[in-house]
């Protein structure tokens, strides 16, 4: 398939703000896309060459891309910098200079989707001495054969910012429209695969039956099911017909262990691979999971080596590191507490009721010192529920989680089938939209960030809070380096904000933020009309199509 066909569709998407028109443009493109190119086209529509569960960056920055543009077009670095000052987007600069380029290649080729995809896909694998030059040369070769419009979107894809207003949620409706299936069936298939490329290919080849044939794959994480907040015991019993399963709610990192024969993987709620960070759990997980193939859900908890009690959430976060893993493992031992199972053997069971999944979990897990099953009771009496909650709190846990006995596992959804009874601070996932320059010992770094939640009615990202605490010095430096690449001179179009940060940031990442209370805020301060009391940073993750909007 010619890359030009895709580039022209991307340009149309950039030129319209209409939701329905964008859907039609994508649907028309997908209808014309050959099956063998479908996964690549869908991922390129999202401005990347990896599915959502793979956290991978190209490793080539703006300055290197400027060199590639200069090499391909024959223009100097000063020419490119001058145009950048006027235009502000290197993709647009590449388009203009390609249109007027001085250096004519001996034989301009016709780019196809596969060539563009594979060359960008291999950029992260180019490492070692001289890797920056080899990466630049790889992009330069693509640009040398590119038409102006192709050059624009090649550059934007490498940067991970197409600027066309297409997120994963929009693809659901476009795929449904293109192949005449229900949006719900497309969404369900995506929740199982976390890959709209794979979903689109399956439905293109086999229609609805292709979607039904998609299932969980060990080694590919899926979005976990999330819980809503409850108003208390009476609210829970009313919603769950007077009877529910109550599990102890642990204060740790949500994890999704996978087992395939002798291999074990450990993924987080953000679908990041943490396997290498917790090597001491590999053998215990292999032994505890009796099924050869399994995907389970649980919580990773830090344990006080003297008392045997769980440690605060912040302690387990110290285990997230690439170096000195063995030493820190000795200082901060961890346990995994499992509470659900999604796949056992070759059978996907997330559509079975909770009570059946719990039975299967107890069947396939042999508890040990490192791998345990979360304590659970089925209760109807409010006093018994209160007593169980007090027991959980006295052991150092957060509280209880109530689950509807007949509910299935809704991957990626926040449902009232799971309700939180917590005595500690809540958390929200909020989009990072701005940064403020640090002062004092934080000089030279971004010292705090402006965060927003998506308004479910307007779709805008409305400000909720500024967060300047909870970071380690190492995290502040890492976050500053990451977000400097995403700064914008102008406020992003999807952001609704009255506050003016020092730097606007493309909303591509979220912070999980812990807070004590949600309180009303005047709209001239926060456009969501709400703010957070004592917000603290917990961790950073990739921006999903849905940012927590429970405040609205």
mmCIF file of N, CA and C in Angstrom, residues 5 66 113 117 158 310 484:
data_model
loop_
_atom_site.group_PDB
_atom_site.id
_atom_site.type_symbol
_atom_site.label_atom_id
_atom_site.label_comp_id
_atom_site.label_asym_id
_atom_site.label_seq_id
_atom_site.Cartn_x
_atom_site.Cartn_y
_atom_site.Cartn_z
ATOM 1 N N UNK A 5 -1.218 7.405 0.192
ATOM 2 C CA UNK A 5 -2.655 7.263 0.469
ATOM 3 C C UNK A 5 -2.933 7.526 1.945
ATOM 4 N N UNK A 66 16.155 17.457 12.757
ATOM 5 C CA UNK A 66 16.477 18.643 11.955
ATOM 6 C C UNK A 66 17.627 18.337 10.995
ATOM 7 N N UNK A 113 3.706 1.895 2.783
ATOM 8 C CA UNK A 113 3.448 1.875 4.220
ATOM 9 C C UNK A 113 4.430 0.957 4.940
ATOM 10 N N UNK A 117 6.856 2.091 7.976
ATOM 11 C CA UNK A 117 6.600 1.454 9.273
ATOM 12 C C UNK A 117 7.839 0.720 9.783
ATOM 13 N N UNK A 158 7.735 10.016 13.807
ATOM 14 C CA UNK A 158 8.960 9.773 14.583
ATOM 15 C C UNK A 158 8.897 10.523 15.913
ATOM 16 N N UNK A 310 2.329 -5.020 56.138
ATOM 17 C CA UNK A 310 2.514 -4.233 54.915
ATOM 18 C C UNK A 310 3.045 -2.846 55.221
ATOM 19 N N UNK A 484 10.280 18.005 28.550
ATOM 20 C CA UNK A 484 10.885 19.050 27.717
ATOM 21 C C UNK A 484 10.680 18.752 26.236
#
